[in-house]
CSV table of C-alpha atoms in Angstrom, one decimal:
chain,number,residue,atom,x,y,z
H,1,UNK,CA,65.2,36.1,160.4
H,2,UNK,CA,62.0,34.8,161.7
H,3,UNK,CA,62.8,31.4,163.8
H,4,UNK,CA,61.6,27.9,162.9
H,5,UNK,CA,59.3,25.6,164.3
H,6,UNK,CA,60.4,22.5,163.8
H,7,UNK,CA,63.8,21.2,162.4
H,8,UNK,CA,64.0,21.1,158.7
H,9,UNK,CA,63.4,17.5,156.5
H,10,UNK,CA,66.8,17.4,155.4
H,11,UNK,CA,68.8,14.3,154.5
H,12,UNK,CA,69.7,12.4,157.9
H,13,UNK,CA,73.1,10.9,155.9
H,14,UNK,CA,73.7,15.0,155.2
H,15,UNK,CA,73.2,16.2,158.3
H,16,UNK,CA,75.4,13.3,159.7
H,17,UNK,CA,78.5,12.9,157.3
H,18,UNK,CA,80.9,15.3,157.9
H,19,UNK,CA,82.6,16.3,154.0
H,20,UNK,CA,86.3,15.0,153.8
H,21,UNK,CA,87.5,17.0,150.5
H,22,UNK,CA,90.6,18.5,149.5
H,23,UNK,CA,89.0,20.8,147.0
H,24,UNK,CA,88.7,24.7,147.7
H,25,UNK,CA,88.6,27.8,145.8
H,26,UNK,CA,91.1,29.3,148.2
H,27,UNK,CA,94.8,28.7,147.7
H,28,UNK,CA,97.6,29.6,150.2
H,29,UNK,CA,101.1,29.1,147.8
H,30,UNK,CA,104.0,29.6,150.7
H,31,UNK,CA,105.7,33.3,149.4
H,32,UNK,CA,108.1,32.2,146.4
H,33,UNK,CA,106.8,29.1,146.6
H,34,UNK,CA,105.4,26.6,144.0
H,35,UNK,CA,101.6,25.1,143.9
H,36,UNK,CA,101.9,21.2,143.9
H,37,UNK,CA,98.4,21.1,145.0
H,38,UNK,CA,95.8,21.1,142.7
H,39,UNK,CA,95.3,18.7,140.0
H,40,UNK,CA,95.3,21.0,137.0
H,41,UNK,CA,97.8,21.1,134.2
H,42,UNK,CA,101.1,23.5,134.9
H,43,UNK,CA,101.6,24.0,131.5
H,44,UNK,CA,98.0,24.7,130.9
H,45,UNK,CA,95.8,24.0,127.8
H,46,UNK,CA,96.7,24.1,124.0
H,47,UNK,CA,98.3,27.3,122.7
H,48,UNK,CA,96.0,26.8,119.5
H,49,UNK,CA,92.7,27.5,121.9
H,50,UNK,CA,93.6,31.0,122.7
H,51,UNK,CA,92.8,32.3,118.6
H,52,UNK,CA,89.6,30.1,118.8
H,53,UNK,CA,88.8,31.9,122.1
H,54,UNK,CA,89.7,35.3,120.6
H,55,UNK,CA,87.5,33.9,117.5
H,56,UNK,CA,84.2,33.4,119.8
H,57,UNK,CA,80.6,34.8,118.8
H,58,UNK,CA,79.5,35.7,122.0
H,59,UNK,CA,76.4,36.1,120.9
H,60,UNK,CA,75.9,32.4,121.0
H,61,UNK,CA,76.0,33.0,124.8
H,62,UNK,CA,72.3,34.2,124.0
H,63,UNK,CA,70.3,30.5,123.2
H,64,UNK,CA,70.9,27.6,125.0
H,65,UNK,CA,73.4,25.6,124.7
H,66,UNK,CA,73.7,23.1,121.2
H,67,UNK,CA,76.9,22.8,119.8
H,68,UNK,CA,78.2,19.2,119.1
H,69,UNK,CA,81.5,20.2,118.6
H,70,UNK,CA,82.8,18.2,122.0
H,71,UNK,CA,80.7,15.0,120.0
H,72,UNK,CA,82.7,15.5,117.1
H,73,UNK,CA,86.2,16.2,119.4
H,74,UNK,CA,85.7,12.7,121.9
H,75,UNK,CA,85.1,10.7,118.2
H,76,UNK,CA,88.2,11.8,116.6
H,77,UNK,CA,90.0,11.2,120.1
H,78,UNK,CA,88.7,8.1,120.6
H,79,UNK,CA,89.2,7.1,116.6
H,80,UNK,CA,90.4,3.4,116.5
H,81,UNK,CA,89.6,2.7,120.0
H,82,UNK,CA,85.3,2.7,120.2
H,83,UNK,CA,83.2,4.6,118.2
H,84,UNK,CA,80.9,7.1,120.5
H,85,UNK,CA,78.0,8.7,119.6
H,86,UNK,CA,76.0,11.3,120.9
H,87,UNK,CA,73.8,8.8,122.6
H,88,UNK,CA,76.7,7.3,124.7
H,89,UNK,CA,77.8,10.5,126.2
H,90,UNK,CA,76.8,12.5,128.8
H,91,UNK,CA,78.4,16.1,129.7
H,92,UNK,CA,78.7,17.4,132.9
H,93,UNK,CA,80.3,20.2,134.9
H,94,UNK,CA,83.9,18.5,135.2
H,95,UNK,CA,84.4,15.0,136.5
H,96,UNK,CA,83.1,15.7,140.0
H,97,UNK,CA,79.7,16.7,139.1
H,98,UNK,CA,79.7,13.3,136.8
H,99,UNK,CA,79.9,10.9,139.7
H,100,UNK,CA,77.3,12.7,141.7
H,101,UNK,CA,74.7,11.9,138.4
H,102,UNK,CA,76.1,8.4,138.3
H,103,UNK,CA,75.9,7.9,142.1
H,104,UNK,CA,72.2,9.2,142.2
H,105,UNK,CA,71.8,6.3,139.7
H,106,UNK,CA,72.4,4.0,141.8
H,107,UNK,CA,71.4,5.1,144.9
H,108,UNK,CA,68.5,3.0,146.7
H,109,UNK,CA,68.2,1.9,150.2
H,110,UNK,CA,70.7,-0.5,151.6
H,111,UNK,CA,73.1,0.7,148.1
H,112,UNK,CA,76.8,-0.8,148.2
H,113,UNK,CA,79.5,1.0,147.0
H,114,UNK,CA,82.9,-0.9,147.0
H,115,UNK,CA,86.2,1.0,146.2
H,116,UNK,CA,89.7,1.7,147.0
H,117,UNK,CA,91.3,3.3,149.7
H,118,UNK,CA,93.2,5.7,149.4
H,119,UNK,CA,91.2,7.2,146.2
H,120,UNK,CA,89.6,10.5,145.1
H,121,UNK,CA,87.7,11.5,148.3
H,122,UNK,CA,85.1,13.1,146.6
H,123,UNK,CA,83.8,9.8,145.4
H,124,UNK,CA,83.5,8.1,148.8
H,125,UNK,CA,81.8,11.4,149.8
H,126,UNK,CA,79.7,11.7,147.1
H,127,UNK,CA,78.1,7.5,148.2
H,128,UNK,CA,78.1,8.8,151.8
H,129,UNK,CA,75.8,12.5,151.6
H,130,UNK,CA,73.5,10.3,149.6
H,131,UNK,CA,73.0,7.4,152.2
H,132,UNK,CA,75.3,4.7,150.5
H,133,UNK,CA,77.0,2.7,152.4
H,134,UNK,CA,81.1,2.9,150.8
H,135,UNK,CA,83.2,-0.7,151.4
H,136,UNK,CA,86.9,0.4,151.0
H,137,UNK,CA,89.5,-2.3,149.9
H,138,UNK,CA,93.2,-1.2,151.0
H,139,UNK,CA,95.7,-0.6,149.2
H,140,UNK,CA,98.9,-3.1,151.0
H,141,UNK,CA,101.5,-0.8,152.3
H,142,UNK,CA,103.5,-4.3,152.1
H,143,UNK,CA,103.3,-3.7,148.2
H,144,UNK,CA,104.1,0.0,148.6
H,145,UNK,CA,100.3,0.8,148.1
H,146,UNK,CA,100.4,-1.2,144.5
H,147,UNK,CA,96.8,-2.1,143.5
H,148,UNK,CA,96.0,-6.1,143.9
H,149,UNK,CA,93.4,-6.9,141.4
H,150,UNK,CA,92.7,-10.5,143.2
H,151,UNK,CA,91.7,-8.8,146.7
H,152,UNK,CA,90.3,-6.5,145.2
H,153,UNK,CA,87.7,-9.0,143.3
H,154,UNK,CA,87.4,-10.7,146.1
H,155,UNK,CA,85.5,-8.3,147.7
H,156,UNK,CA,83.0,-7.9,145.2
H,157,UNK,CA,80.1,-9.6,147.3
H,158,UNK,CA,76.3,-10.0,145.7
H,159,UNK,CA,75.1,-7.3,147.8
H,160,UNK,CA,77.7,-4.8,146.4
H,161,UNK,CA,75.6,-2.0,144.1
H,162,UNK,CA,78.6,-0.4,142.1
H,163,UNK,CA,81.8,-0.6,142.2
H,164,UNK,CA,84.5,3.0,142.2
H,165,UNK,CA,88.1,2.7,140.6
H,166,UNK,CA,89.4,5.6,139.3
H,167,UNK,CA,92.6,5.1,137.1
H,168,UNK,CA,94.9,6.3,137.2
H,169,UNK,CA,94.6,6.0,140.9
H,170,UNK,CA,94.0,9.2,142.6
H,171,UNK,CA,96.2,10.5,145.0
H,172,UNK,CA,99.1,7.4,143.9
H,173,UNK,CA,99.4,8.2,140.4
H,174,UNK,CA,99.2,4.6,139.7
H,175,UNK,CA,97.6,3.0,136.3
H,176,UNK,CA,95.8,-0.3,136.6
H,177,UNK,CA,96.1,-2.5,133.9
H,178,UNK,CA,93.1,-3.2,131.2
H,179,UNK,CA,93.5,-6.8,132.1
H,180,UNK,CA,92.7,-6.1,135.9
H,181,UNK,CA,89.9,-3.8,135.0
H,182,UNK,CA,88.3,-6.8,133.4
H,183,UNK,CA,88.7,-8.8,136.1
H,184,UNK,CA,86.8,-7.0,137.8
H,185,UNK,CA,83.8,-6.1,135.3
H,186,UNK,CA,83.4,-10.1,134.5
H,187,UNK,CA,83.0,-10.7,138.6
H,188,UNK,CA,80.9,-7.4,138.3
H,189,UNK,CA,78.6,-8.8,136.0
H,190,UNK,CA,77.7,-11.8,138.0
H,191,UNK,CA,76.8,-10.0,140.8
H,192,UNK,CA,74.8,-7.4,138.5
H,193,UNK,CA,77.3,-4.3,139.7
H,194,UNK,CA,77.7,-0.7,137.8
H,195,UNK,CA,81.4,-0.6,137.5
H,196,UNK,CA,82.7,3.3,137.2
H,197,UNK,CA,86.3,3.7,136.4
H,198,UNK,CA,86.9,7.3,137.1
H,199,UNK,CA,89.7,8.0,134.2
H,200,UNK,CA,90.3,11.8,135.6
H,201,UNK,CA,94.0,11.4,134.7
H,202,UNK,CA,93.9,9.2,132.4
H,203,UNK,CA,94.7,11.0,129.3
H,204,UNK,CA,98.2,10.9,131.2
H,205,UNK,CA,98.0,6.8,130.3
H,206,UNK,CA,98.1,5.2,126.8
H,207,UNK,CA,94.5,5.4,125.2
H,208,UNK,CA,94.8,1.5,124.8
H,209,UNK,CA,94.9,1.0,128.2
H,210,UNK,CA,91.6,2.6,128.8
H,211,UNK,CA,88.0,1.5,129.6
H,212,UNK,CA,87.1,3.1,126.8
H,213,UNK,CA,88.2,-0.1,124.8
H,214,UNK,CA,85.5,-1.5,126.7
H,215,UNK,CA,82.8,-0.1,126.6
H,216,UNK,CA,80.9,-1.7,123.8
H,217,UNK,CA,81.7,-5.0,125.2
H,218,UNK,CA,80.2,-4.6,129.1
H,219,UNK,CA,76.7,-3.5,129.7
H,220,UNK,CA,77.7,-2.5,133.2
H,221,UNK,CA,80.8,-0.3,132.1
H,222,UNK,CA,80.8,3.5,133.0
H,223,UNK,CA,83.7,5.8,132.5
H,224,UNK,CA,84.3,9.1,133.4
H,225,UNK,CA,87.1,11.8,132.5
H,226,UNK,CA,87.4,15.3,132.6
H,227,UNK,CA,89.2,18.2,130.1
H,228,UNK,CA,90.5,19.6,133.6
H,229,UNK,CA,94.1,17.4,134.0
H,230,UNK,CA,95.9,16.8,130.6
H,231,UNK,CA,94.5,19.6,128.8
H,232,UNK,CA,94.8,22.0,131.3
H,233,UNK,CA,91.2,23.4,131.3
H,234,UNK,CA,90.4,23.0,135.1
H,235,UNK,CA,88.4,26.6,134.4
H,236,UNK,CA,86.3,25.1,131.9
H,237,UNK,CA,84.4,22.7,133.9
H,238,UNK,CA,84.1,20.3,131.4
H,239,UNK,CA,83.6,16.5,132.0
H,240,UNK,CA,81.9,13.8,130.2
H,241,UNK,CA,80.6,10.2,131.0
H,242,UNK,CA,80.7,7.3,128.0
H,243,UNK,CA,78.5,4.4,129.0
H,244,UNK,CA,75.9,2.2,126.9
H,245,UNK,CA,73.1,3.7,125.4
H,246,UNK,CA,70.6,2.6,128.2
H,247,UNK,CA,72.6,3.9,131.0
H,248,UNK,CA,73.0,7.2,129.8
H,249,UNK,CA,68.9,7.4,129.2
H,250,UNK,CA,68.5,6.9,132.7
H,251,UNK,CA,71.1,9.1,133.9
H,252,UNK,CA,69.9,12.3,131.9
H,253,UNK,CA,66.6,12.3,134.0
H,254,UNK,CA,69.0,13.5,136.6
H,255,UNK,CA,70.7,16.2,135.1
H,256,UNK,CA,70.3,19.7,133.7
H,257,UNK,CA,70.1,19.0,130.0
H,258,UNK,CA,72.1,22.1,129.1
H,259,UNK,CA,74.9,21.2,131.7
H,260,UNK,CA,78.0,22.4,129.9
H,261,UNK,CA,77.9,25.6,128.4
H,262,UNK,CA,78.3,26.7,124.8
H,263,UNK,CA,81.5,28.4,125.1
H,264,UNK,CA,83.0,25.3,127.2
H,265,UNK,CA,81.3,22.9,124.4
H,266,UNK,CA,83.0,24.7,121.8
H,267,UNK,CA,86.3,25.0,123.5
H,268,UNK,CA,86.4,21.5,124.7
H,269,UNK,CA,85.7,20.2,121.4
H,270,UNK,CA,88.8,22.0,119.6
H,271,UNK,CA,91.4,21.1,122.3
H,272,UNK,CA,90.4,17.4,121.8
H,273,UNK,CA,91.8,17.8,118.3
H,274,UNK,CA,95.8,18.7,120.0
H,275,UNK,CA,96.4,15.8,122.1
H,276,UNK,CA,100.4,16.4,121.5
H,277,UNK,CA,100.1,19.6,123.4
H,278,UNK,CA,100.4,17.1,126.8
H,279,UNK,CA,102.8,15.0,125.2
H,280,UNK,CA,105.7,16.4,125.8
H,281,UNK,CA,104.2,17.6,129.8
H,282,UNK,CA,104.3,13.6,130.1
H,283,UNK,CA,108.0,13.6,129.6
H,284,UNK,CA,108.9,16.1,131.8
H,285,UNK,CA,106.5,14.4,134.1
H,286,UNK,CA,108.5,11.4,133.8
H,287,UNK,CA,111.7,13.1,134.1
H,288,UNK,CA,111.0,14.4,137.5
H,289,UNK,CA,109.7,11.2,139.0
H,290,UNK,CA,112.9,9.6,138.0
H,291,UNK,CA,115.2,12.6,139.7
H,292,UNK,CA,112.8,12.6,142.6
H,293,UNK,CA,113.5,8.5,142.8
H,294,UNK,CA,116.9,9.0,142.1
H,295,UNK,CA,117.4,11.3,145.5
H,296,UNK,CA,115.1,8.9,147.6
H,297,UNK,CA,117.4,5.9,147.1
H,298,UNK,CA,119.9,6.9,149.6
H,299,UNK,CA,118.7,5.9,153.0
H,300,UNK,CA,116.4,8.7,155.0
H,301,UNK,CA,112.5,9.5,155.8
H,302,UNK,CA,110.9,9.5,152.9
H,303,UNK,CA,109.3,7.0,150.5
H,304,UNK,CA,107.2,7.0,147.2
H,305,UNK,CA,104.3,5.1,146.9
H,306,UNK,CA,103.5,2.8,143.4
H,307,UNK,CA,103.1,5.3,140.5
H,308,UNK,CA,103.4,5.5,137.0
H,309,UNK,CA,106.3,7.8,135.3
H,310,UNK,CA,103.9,9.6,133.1
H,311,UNK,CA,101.0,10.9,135.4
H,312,UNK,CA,101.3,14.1,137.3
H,313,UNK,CA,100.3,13.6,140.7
H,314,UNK,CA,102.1,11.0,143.1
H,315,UNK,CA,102.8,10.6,147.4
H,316,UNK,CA,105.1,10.5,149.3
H,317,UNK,CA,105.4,9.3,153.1
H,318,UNK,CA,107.9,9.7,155.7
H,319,UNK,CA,108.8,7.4,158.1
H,320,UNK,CA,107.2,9.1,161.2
H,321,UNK,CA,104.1,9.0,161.7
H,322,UNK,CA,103.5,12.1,163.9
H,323,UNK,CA,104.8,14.2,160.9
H,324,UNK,CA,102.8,16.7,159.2
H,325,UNK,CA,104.3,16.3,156.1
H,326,UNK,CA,101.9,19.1,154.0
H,327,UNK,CA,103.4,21.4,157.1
H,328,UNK,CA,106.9,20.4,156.3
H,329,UNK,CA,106.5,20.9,152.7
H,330,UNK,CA,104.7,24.5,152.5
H,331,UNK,CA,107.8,25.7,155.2
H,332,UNK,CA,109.8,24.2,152.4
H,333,UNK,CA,107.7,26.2,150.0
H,334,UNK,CA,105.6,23.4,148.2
H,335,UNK,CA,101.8,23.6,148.3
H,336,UNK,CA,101.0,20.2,148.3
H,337,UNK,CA,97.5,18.1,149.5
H,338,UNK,CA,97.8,16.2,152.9
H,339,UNK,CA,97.0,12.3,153.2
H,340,UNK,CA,94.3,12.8,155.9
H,341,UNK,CA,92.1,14.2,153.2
H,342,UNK,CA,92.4,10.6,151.5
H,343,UNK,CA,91.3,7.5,153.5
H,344,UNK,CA,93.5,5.2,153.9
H,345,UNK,CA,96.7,7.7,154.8
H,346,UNK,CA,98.1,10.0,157.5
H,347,UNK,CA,99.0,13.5,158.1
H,348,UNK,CA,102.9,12.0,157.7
H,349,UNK,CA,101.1,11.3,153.4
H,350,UNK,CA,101.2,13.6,150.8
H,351,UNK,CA,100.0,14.4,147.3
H,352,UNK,CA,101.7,16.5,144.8
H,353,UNK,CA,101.4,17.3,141.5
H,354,UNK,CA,104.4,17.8,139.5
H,355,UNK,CA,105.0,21.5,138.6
H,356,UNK,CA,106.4,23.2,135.5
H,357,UNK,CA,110.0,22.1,135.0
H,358,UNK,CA,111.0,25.5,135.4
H,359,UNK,CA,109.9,25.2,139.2
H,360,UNK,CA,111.2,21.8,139.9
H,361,UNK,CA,114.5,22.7,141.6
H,362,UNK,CA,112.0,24.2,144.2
H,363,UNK,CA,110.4,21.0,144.6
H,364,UNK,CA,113.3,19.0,144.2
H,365,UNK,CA,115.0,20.6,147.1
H,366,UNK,CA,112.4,20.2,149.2
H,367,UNK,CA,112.4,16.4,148.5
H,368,UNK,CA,116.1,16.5,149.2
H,369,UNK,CA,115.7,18.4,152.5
H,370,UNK,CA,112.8,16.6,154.6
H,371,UNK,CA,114.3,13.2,152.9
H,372,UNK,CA,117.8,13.9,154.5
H,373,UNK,CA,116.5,15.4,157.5
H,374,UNK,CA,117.7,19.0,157.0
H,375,UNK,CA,113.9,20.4,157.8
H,376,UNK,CA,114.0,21.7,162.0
H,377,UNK,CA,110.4,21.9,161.0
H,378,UNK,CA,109.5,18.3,160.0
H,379,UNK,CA,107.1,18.0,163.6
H,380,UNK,CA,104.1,18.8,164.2
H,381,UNK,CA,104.3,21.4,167.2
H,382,UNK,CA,101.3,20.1,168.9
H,383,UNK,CA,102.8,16.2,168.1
């Protein structure tokens, strides 16, 4: 390779921000163990797909991509609650690939992003590889990490740019009420802040409690979700953005117009039509937070943080802080995500999605076992 002469141009904030993400295409389950770790669906997408799969023209993979039928699936999922158009969507390669269009909306010089912290890492990397400076407002570990809307307005300062919440909160499980969210879009709008609530899990939440209700009403509104948590379609990469008709303009002269294949189009659309299908994974959800409360009540190491019954994901902490509580939980044979990949929480954090109730009792165990102080391998080796 022939050797360069001087350095390449490349973005200072790139070259200096070191990536803090917990997602990887490479997944290390402990043997007989359970993967708690990625935010997918267990139960995995609508059982009425796989015939429209089967059903597929593939020559369609031939043109470009057209088909409307994820316009026509959003409308009938969001019937009663806003009525969307074509013009106030934009598609995009999952939810993660959604903020990086909306982020490169507002990026400018001097660019203020103000969030939460802990939240989805890949958002506060996403405003820092693109020379944003991100403002994080904790989340009180005197409230057991339950979000404060009036702190969190407080901070909302004329020389913020945008403001990050994603709902429910990602890695608490927490849901944020609408009334919050308005709080802070009303203080948004006098500073002239984009407000994005990053909805990734929140068809695990009542549709009435989302921003979607919203969104004809603030000029400054953005949400985001994705097909890859409810509907189990992580695979898919499918991930759309609803905003007013003049912030979508501008954000399609930074995308790919044919972001979104046809295939994922066509698929996306029909699972919007079986919203049941995650019903029913709610309630088990529900019923495993409750057994998983149940076994923390009797004094030991671990805690849960605030977190709604319904969503998938929550964390737990344990008492020590020199714990490496991932470490504890794969020798317990739980895959889960560690809280130093989230600001705002330690190696001694964790995330975990809930499983398939079938696996529970693995999880369940494990719970049980670091909780009570069973584990001879609840230390970090090197402390």
């Amino acid at each position: 390779m022939k050797e360069l002469k001087k350095e390449l141009k490349i973005s200072p904030s790139l070259r200096e921000q070191e990536k803090i993400s917990y997602a990887s295409d490479v997944i290390n389950v402990p043997e007989g163990g359970i993967d708690c770790n990625e935010g997918c669906n267990p139960y995995g997408f609508p059982p009425a797909l796989e015939e429209a799969m089967a059903d597929f023209d593939i020559k369609r993979f031939g043109p470009y991509p057209h088909s409307h039928a994820i316009y026509d699936g959003l409308r009938e999922y969001w019937k009663g609650y806003s009525d969307i158009e074509p013009e106030n969507v934009l598609l995009a390669d999952g939810s993660i690939s959604a903020l990086y269009v909306i982020f490169g909306l507002f990026q400018a010089p001097g660019a203020v992003v103000l969030g939460n912290a802990p939240t989805f890492s890949d958002a506060e990397m996403a405003a820092r590889m693109l020379g944003m400076e991100w403002r994080a407002v904790a989340l009180n570990p005197d409230r057991n990490y339950r979000f404060d809307p009036d702190a969190f307005v407080e901070q909302i300062t004329d020389d913020v740019t945008m403001i990050y919440i994603d709902n429910p909160n990602n890695p608490t499980g927490q849901v944020i009420n609408l009334y919050a969210i308005e709080k802070i879009l009303d203080r948004a709008l006098e500073v002239g802040a984009g407000v994005v609530i990053d909805e990734a899990y929140g068809d695990f939440m009542p549709n009435q409690n989302s921003a979607m209700t919203l969104t004809e009403e603030y000029p400054n509104l953005i949400m985001v979700r994705t097909m890859s948590k409810a509907f189990g379609l992580a695979g898919l990469r499918v991930g759309y953005i609803i905003a007013g008709k003049p912030i979508i303009r501008y954000m399609k002269k930074l995308r790919d117009p044919y972001m979104v294949s046809e295939f994922a189009r066509e698929m996306a659309g029909k699972a919007l039509m079986y919203p049941y299908h995650f019903w029913n994974n709610m309630l088990d959800f529900a019923k495993m937070k409750r057994e998983i409360r149940e076994a923390l009540k009797k004094a030991g190491h671990l805690s849960m943080a605030e977190t709604d019954d319904m969503v998938s994901i929550f964390v737990l902490y344990h008492d020590d802080p020199t714990v490496d509580l991932q470490k504890v939980f794969w020798e317990n044979k739980v895959l889960c995500v560690s809280g130093a990949d989230f600001a705002g929480m330690e190696r001694n954090f964790v995330r975990i999605r809930l499983p398939k109730m079938e696996d529970f009792p693995i999880l369940l165990e494990a719970v049980q076992r670091i909780h009570n102080g069973d584990s001879d391998k609840n230390k970090n080796p090197q402390g």
